[in-house]
Coordinates of C-alpha atoms in Angstrom, one line a residue:
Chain E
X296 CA 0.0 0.0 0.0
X297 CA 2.5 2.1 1.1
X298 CA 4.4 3.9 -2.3
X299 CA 4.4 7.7 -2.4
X300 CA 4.9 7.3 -6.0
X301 CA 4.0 11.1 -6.5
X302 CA 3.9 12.3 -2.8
X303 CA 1.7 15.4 -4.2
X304 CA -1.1 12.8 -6.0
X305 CA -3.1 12.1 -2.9
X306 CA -3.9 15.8 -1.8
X307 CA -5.4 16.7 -5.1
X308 CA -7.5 13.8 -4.7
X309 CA -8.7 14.2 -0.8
X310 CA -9.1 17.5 -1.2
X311 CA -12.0 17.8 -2.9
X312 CA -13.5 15.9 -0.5
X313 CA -12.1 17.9 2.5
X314 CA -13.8 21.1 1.3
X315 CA -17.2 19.8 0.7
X316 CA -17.0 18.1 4.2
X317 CA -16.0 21.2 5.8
X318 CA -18.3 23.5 3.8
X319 CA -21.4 20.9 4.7
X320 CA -20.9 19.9 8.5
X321 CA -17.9 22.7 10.1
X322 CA -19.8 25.2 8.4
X323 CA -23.7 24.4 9.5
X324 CA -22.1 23.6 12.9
X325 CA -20.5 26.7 14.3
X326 CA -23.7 28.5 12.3
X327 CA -26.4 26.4 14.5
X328 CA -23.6 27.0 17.7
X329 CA -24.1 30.8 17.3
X330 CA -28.2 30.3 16.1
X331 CA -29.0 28.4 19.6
X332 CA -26.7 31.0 21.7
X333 CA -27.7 34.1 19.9
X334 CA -30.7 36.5 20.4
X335 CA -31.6 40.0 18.7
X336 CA -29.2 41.3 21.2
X337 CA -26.2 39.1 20.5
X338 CA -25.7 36.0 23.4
X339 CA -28.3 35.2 25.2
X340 CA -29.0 31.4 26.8
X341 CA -33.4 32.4 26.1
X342 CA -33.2 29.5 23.7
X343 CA -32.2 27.3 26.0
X344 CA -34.3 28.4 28.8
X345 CA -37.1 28.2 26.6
X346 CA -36.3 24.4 25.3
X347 CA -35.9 23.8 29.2
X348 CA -39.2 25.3 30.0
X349 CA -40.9 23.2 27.6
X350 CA -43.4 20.7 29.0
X351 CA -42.5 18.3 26.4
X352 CA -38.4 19.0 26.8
X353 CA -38.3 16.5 29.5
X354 CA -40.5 13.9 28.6
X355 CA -38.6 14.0 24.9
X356 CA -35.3 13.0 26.7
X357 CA -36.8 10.7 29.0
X358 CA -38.3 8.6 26.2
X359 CA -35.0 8.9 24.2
X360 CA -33.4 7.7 26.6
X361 CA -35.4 5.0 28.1
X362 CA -35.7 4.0 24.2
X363 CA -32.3 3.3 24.0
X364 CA -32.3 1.6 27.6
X365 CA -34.8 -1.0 26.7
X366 CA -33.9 -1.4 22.8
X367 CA -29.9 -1.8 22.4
X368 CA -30.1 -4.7 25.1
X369 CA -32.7 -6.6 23.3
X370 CA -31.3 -5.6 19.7
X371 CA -27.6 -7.1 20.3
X372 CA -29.7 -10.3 21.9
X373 CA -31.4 -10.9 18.9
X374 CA -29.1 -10.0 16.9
X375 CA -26.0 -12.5 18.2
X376 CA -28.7 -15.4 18.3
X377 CA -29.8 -14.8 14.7
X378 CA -26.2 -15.1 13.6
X379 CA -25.5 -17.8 15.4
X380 CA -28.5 -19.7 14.3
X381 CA -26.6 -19.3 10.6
X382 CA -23.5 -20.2 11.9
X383 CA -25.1 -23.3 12.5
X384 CA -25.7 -24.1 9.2
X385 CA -29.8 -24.4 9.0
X386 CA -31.1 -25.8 5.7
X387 CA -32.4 -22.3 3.5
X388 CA -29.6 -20.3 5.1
X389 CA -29.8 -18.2 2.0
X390 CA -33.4 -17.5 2.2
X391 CA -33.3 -16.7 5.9
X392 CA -30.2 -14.2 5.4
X393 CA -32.3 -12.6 2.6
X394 CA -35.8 -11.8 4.8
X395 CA -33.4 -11.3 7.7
X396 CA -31.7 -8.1 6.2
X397 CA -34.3 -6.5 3.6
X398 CA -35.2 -4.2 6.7
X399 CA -31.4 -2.3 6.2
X400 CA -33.0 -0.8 3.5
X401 CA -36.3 -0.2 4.9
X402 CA -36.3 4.1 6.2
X403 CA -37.5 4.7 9.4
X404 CA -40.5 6.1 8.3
X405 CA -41.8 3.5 6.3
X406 CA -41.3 1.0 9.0
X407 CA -43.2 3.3 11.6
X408 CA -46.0 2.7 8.9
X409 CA -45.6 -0.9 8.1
X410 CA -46.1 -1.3 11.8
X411 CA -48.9 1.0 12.2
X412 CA -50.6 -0.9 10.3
X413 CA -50.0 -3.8 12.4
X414 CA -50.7 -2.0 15.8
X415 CA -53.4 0.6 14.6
X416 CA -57.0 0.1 16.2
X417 CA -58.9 -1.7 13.5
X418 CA -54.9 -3.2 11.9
X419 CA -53.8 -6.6 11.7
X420 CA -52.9 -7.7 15.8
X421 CA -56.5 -6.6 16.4
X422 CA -58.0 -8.1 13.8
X423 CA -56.2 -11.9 14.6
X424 CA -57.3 -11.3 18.4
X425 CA -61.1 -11.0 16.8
X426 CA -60.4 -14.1 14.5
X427 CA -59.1 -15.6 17.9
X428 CA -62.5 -14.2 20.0
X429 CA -60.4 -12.0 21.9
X430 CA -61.1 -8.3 22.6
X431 CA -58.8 -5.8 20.7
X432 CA -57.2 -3.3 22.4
X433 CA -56.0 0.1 21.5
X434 CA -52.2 -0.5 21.2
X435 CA -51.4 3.3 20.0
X436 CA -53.5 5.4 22.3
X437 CA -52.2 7.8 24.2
X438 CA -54.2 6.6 27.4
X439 CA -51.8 3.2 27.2
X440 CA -48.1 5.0 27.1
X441 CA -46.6 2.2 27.9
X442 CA -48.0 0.3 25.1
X443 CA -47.2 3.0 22.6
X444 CA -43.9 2.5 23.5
X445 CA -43.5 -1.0 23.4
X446 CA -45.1 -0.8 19.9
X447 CA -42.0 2.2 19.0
X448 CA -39.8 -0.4 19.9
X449 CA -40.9 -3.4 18.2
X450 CA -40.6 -1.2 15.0
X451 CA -37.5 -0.4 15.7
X452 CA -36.2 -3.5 16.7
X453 CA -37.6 -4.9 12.9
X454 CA -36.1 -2.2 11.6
X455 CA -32.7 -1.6 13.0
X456 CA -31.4 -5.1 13.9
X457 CA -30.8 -6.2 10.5
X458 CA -27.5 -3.8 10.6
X459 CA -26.4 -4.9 14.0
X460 CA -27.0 -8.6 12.9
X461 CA -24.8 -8.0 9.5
X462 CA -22.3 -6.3 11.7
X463 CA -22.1 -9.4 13.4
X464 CA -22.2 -12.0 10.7
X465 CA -19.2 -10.2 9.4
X466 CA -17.2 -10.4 12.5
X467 CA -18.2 -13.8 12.9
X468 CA -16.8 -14.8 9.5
X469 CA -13.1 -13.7 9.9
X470 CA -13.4 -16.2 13.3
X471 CA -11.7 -19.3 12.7
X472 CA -13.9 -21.8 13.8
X473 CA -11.3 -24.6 15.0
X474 CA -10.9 -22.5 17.9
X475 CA -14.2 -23.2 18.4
X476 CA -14.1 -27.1 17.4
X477 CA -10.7 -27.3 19.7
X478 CA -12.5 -26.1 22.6
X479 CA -15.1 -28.8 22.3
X480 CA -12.8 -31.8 21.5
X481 CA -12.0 -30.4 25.1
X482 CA -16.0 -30.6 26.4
X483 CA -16.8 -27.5 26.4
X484 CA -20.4 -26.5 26.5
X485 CA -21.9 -24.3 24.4
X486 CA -22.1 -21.5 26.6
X487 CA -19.3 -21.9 27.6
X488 CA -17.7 -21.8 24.2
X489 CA -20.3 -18.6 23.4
X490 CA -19.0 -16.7 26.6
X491 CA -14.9 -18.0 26.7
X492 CA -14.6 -18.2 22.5
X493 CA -17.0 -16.4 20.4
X494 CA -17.9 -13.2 22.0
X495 CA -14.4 -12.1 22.9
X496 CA -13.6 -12.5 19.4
X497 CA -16.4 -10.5 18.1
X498 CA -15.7 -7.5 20.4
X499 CA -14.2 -5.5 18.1
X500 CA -17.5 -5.9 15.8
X501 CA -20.1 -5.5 19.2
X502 CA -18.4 -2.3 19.6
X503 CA -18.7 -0.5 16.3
X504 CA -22.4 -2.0 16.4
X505 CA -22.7 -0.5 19.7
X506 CA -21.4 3.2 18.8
X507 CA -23.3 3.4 15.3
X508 CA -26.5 1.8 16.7
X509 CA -26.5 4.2 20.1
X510 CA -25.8 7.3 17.8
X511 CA -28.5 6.5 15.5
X512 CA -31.1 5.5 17.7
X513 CA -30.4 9.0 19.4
X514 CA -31.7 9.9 15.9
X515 CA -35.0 7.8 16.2
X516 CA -37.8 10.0 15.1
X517 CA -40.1 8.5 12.3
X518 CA -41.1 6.0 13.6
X519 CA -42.6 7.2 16.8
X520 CA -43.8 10.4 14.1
X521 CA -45.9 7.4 11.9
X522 CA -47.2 5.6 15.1
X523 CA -47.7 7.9 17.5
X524 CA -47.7 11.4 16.3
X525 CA -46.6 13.8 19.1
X526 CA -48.3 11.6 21.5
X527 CA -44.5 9.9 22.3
X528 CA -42.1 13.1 22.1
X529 CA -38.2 12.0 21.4
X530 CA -35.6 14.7 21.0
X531 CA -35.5 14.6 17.4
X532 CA -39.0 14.8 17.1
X533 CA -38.9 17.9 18.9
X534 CA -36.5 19.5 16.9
X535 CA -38.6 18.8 13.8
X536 CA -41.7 20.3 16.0
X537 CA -40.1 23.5 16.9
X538 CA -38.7 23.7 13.3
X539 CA -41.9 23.5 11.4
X540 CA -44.6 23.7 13.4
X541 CA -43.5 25.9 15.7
X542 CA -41.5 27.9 13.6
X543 CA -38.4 29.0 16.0
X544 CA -35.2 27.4 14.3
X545 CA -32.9 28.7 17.3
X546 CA -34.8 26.4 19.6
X547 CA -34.8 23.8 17.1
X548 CA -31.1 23.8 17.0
X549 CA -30.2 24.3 20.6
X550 CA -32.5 20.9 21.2
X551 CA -30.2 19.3 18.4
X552 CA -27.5 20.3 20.2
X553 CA -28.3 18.7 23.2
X554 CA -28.1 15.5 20.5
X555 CA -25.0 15.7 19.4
X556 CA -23.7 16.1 22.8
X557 CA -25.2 13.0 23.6
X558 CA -23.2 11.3 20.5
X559 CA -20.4 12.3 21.3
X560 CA -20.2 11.6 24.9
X561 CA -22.0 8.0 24.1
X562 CA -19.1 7.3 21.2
X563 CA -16.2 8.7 23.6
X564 CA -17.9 6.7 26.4
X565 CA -18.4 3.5 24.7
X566 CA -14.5 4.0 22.7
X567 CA -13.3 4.4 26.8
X568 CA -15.3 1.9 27.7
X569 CA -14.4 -1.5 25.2
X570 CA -10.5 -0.4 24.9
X571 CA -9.6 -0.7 28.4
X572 CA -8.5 -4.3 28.5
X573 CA -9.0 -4.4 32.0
X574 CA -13.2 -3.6 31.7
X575 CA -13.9 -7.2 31.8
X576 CA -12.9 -10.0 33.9
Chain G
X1220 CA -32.5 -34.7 14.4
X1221 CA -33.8 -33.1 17.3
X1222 CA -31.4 -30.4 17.1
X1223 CA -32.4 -30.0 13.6
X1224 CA -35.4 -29.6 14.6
X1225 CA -34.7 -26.8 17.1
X1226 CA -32.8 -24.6 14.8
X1227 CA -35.6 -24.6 11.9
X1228 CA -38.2 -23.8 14.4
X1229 CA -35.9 -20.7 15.7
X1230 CA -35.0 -19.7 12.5
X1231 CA -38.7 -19.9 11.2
X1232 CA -39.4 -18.1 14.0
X1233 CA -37.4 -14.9 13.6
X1234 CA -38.7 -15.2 10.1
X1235 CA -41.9 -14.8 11.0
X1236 CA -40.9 -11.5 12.4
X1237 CA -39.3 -10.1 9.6
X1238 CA -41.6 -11.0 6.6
X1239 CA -45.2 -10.8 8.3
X1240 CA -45.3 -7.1 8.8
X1241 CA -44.0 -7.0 5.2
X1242 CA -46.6 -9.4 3.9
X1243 CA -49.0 -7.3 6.0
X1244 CA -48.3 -3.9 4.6
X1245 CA -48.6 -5.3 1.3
X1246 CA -51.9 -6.9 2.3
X1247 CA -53.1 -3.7 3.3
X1248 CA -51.8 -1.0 0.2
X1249 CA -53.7 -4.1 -1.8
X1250 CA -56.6 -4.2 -0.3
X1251 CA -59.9 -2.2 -1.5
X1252 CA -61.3 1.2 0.6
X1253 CA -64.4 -0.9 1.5
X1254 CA -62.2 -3.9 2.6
X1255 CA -60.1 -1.6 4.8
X1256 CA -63.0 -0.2 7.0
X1257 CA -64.4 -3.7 7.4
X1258 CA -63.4 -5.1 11.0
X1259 CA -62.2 -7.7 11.6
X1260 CA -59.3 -7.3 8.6
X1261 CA -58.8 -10.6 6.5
X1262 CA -55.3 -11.9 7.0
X1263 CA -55.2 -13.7 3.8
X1264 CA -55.5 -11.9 -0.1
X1265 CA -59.1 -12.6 -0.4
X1266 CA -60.0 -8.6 -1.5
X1267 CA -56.6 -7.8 -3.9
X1268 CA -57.6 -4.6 -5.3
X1269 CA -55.6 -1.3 -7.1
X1270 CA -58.1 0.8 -5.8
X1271 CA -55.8 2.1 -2.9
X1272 CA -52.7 2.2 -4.1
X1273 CA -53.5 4.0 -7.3
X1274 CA -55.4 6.5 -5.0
X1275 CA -52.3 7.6 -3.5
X1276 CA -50.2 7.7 -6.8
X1277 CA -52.8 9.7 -8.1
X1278 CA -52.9 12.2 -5.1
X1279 CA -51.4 15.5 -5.1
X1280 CA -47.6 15.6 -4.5
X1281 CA -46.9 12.0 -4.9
X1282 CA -45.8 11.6 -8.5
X1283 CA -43.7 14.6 -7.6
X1284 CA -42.2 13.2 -4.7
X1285 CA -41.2 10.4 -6.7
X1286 CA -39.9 12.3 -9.2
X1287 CA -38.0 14.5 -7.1
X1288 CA -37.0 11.8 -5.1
X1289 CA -35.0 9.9 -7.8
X1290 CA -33.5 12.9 -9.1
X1291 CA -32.5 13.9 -5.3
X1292 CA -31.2 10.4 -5.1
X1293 CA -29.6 9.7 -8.6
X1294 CA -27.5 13.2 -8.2
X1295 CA -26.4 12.4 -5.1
X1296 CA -24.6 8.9 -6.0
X1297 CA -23.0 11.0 -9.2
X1298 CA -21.9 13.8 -6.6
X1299 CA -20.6 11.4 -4.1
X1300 CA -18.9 9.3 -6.5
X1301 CA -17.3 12.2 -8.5
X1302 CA -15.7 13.3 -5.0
X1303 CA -15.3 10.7 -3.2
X1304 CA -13.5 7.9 -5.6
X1305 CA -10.4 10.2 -5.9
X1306 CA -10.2 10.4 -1.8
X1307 CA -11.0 6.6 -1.3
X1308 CA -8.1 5.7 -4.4
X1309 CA -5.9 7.6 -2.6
X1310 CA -6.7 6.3 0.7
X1311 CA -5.8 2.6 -0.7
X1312 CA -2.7 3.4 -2.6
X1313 CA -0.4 6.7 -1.1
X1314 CA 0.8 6.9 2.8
X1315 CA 0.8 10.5 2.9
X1316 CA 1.0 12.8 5.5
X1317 CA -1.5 13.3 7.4
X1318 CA -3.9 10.1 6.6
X1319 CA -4.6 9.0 9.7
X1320 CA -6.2 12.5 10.3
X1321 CA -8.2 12.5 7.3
X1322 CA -9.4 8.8 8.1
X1323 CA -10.5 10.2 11.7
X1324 CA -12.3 13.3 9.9
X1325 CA -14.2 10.6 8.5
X1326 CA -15.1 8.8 11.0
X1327 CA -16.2 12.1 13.0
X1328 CA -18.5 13.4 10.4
X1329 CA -19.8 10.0 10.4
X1330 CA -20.9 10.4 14.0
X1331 CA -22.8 13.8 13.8
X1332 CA -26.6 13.6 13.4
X1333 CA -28.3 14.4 10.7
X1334 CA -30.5 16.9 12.8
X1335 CA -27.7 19.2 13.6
X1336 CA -26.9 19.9 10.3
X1337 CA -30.2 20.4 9.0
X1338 CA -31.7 23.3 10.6
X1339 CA -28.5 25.5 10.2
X1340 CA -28.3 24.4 6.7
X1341 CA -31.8 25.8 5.9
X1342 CA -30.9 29.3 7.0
X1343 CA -27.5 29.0 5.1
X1344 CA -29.8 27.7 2.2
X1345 CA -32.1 30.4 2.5
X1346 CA -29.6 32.9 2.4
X1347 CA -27.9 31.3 -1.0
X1348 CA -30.5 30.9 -2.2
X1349 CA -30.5 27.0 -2.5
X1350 CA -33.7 26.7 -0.2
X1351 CA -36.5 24.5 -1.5
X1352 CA -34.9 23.1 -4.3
X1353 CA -33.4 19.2 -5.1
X1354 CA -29.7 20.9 -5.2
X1355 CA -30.2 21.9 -1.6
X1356 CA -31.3 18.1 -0.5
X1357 CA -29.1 16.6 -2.8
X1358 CA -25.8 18.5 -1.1
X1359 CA -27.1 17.3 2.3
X1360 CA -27.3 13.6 1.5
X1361 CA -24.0 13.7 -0.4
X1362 CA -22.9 15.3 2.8
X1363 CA -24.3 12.3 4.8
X1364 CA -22.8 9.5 2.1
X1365 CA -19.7 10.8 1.3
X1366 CA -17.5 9.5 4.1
X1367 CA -18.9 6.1 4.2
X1368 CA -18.5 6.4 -0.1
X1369 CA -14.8 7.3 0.7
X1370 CA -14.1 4.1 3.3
X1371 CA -15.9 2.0 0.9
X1372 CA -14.6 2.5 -2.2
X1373 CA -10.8 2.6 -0.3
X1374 CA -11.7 -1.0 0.6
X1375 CA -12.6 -1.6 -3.3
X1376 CA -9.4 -0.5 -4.2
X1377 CA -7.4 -2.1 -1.8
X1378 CA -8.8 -5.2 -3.6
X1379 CA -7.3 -4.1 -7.2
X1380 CA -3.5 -5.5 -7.1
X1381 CA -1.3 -3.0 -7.4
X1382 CA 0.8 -5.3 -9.7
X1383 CA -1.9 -4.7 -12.7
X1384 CA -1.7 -1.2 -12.5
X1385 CA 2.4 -0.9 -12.0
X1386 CA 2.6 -3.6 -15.3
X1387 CA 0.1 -1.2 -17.6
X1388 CA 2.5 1.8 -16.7
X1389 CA 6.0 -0.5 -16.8
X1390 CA 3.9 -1.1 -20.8
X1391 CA 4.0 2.7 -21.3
X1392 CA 0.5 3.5 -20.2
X1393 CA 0.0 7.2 -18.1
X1394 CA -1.3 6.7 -14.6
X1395 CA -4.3 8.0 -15.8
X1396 CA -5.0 5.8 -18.7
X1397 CA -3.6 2.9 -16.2
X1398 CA -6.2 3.7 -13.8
X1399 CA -9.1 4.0 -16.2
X1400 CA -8.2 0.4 -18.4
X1401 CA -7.0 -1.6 -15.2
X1402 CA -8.2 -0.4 -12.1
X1403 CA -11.7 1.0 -13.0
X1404 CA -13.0 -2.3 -14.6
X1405 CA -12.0 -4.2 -11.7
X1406 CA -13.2 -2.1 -9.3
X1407 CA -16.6 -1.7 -11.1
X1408 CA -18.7 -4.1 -8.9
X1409 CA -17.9 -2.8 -5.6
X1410 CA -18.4 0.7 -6.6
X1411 CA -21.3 0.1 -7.9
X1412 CA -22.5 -1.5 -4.9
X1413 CA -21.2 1.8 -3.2
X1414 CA -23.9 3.6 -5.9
X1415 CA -26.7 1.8 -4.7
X1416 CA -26.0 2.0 -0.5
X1417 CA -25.5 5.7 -1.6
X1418 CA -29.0 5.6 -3.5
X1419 CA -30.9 4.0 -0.8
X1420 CA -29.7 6.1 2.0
X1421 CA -31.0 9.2 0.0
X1422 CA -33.8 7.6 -0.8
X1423 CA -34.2 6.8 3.1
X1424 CA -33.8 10.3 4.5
X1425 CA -36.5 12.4 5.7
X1426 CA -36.2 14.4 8.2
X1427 CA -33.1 16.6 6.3
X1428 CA -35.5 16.7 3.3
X1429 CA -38.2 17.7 5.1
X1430 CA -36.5 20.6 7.1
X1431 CA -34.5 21.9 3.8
X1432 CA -37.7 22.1 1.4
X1433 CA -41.1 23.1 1.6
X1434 CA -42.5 22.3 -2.1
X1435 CA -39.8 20.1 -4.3
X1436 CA -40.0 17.6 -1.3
X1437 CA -38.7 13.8 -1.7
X1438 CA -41.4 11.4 -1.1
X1439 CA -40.5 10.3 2.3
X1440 CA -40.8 13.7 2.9
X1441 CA -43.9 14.1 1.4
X1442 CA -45.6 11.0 3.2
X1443 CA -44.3 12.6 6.3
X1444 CA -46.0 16.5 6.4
X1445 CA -49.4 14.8 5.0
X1446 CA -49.4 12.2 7.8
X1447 CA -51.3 13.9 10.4
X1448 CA -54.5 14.6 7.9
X1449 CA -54.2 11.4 5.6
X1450 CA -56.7 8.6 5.8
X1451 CA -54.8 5.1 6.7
X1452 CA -55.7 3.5 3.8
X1453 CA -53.2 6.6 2.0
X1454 CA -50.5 5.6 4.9
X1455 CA -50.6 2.1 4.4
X1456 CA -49.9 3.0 0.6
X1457 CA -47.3 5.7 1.1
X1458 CA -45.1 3.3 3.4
X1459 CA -45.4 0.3 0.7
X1460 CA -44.4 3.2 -1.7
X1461 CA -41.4 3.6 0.4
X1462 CA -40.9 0.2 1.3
X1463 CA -41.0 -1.3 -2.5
X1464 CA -37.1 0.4 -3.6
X1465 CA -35.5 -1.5 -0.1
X1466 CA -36.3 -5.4 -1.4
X1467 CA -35.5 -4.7 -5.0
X1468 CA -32.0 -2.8 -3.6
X1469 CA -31.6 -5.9 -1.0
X1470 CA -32.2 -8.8 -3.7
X1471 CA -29.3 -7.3 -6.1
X1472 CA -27.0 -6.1 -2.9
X1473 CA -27.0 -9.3 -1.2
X1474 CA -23.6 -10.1 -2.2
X1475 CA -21.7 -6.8 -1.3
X1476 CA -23.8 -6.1 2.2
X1477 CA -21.5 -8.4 4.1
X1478 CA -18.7 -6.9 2.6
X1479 CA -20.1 -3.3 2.9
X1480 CA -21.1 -3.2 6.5
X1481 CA -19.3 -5.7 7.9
X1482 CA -15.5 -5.0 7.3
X1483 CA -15.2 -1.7 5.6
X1484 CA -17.2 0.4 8.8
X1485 CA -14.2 -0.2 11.4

């Protein structure tokens, strides 16, 4: 790889690319730094009193939060099982892996309506529980919250585990597998060669999974838009509120700040976290 | 045999989860007006119909969106290509000074949410003039693709040996001319591969597209601002609209996603 063959070839090439960057995200950033922090009078922290003040401020991060509390866990769960279910070989491996991943292409927001359809009063679970003589029940309203958020993340479980689960095939492939073999010639049990083998090995893979997955389900929006409406406020949802409904961009953008801020302390966290070699017994 | 067993049941089973709701929502864009308000729904095609789904591509804004959606999307692989192939080549072939910076750049703009940039952007936008128009959506989502288009197609060319391209030029061939007759044709597939991820993620986004236009809007877009005061027979339609691209784009990438996501996002 290594050559240097013409040592100035490489910066006409990256450059390009280092000016649109910069113009697209360096640029917007320090502009929606000084929109959130500015007033008519030049600094002023009103935009972020007023995003504090807001009754549905709180609740937003709260539901973020808890979102990516109860979904990451459950997520990497599935997500590990399904891959080792095709690292066992099954018969139709092929057509499993296809159905498996078609949801990495699937948006957000057409997944929050695939699912509405599914969860909506008269949708498809209510109608089998009539086909079954049972008594529907209104999944989505905003008398059942906890309901509503359950349905949220079953969406975005369909949705967003396909990526975690190709994360991990991947990782999984570049594992020999006579470690694996040697450590049962020795009787090891399965769990035992799941905990002791395989997961160590895929750590480097759980971890990117990990960063990308917690930064993007900081992002979930859509999906809680299609289902719920504003009935189940998340952060990003907000922003979009304030932006167009609302019409007060400066709020809008000190919210998104608060979400980056989040990224970046959940990537530098988790980066802390999985290098120290020391973090696990 | 018992094990066997086990394993198709499991595997059946998470199945299930992933094709029903896809099955369902097909069910349901299918499915006539009258059919739709009857309770309980039939789980099984008795009632296939066009009636709905023509409804919605007939509606106002919908052929638009699609329109404006494939243009968004279709310029923003070209952009991302035409600026990022150079970085990713040079990426795989030169160490140069200050690489390991650029490759962290990257990875950094990688991280930062779509939502950050959005709202800024508008009033930059606005202020060029760029607002409401598939130029201004089209920059953001080349924006969003062009790092992971650069770390892709590095890994791409990292697959070319160097040994073609250093025989074309020992043969008298410029670097140029050794790069378009050796490396390009090898390095076709996977950057085509790059195209379409770059293509579907466009094709994806909504909330950046929402926020950046108010009348040439994408159709996820679209489907989005009409949701509050659209009948669910329109919504069922609008997310099989949106859903349709994903299993065409999934059935031709199935041989690159591995490869795509698994190795090349480190």
């Amino acid at each position: 790889m290594p050559g240097g063959v013409r040592p100035r070839g490489p910066l006409w090439l990256i450059t390009p690319s280092l000016i649109f960057l910069t113009a697209l995200f360096a640029w917007p950033l320090v502009a929606g730094i000084g929109q959130a922090l500015t007033g008519p009078g030049g600094f002023t922290l009103a935009n972020v009193r007023r995003m504090l003040d807001d009754p549905y401020f709180w609740p937003a991060a709260r539901n973020t939060a808890l979102l990516i509390v109860v979904l990451i866990p459950l997520q990497f769960a599935l997500a590990i099982a399904m891959a080792l279910l095709l690292r066992a070989r099954p018969r139709f491996a092929g057509v499993y892996f296809y159905i498996w991943v078609i949801p990495l292409a699937i948006s957000d927001l057409a997944a929050g309506l695939v699912w509405l359809a599914v969860f909506t009063d008269r949708g498809y679970l209510n109608s089998a529980l009539a086909h079954l003589q049972i008594d529907g029940y209104a999944w989505l309203s905003y008398q059942h919250p906890v309901t509503m958020f359950l349905a949220v993340v079953v969406a975005e479980l369909w949705r967003s585990t396909s990526l975690v689960f190709v994360i991990v095939v991947a990782g999984m492939q570049s594992i020999p597998r006579d470690y694996d073999e040697a450590a049962a010639v020795f009787g090891a049990s399965y769990w035992q060669r799941l905990r002791k083998v395989i997961l160590p090995q895929l750590r480097p893979s759980l971890q990117v999974a990990l960063i990308l997955r917690t930064i993007l389900a900081l992002e979930t929006f859509a999906v809680a838009q299609a289902l719920t409406g504003r009935n189940l406020p998340l952060l990003v949802g907000e922003t979009y509120q304030w932006y167009s409904v609302l019409q007060n961009p400066n709020v809008a953008t000190a919210i998104a700040l608060v979400i980056l801020a989040l990224s970046m302390l959940a990537a530098f966290g988790y980066l802390r976290a999985l290098r120290e070699p020391g973090g696990q017994p | 045999m018992k094990r066997t067993w086990g394993l198709q049941l499991a595997c059946l089973a998470v199945t299930a989860f992933f094709g029903v709701p896809l099955y369902l929502i097909a069910l349901a864009a299918f499915a006539s007006r009258e059919s739709l308000d009857r309770f309980p729904l039939s789980l099984l095609p008795t009632d296939v119909s066009a009636e709905t789904i023509t409804t919605f591509l007939g509606s106002t804004g919908v052929v638009g969106g699609y329109l404006n959606s494939l243009m968004v999307g279709l310029s923003t692989v070209v952009l991302a290509l035409l600026v990022g192939v150079p970085a990713g080549y040079a990426l795989a072939r030169y160490a140069f000074r200050g690489r390991d910076p650029y490759q962290l750049f990257l990875l950094l703009t990688r991280a930062l949410p779509i939502v950050v940039l959005s709202v800024p952007l508008a009033r930059i936008f606005l202020q060029t003039g760029l607002y409401d128009t598939t130029y201004a959506v089209t920059l953001l989502h080349t924006a969003l693709a062009l790092p992971t288009t650069v770390l892709i197609t590095s890994a791409v060319f990292v697959g070319v040996p160097r040994e073609h391209e250093e025989a074309a030029q020992v043969f008298g061939a410029s670097p140029v001319r050794a790069f378009a007759r050796v490396v390009l044709p090898q390095a076709l597939p996977g950057i085509a591969a790059v195209a379409m991820f770059t293509f579907v993620l466009s094709w994806n986004e909504v909330l950046g597209a929402t926020i950046l236009t108010l009348n040439q809007r994408t159709l996820p877009a679209h489907v989005l601002t009409t949701l509050s005061d659209s009948p669910l027979a329109y919504r069922f339609a609008g997310g099989l609209a949106l859903v349709g691209p994903a299993i065409v784009f999934v059935a031709v990438m199935r041989r690159y996603l591995l490869n795509m996501w698994g190795t090349t996002l480190r």
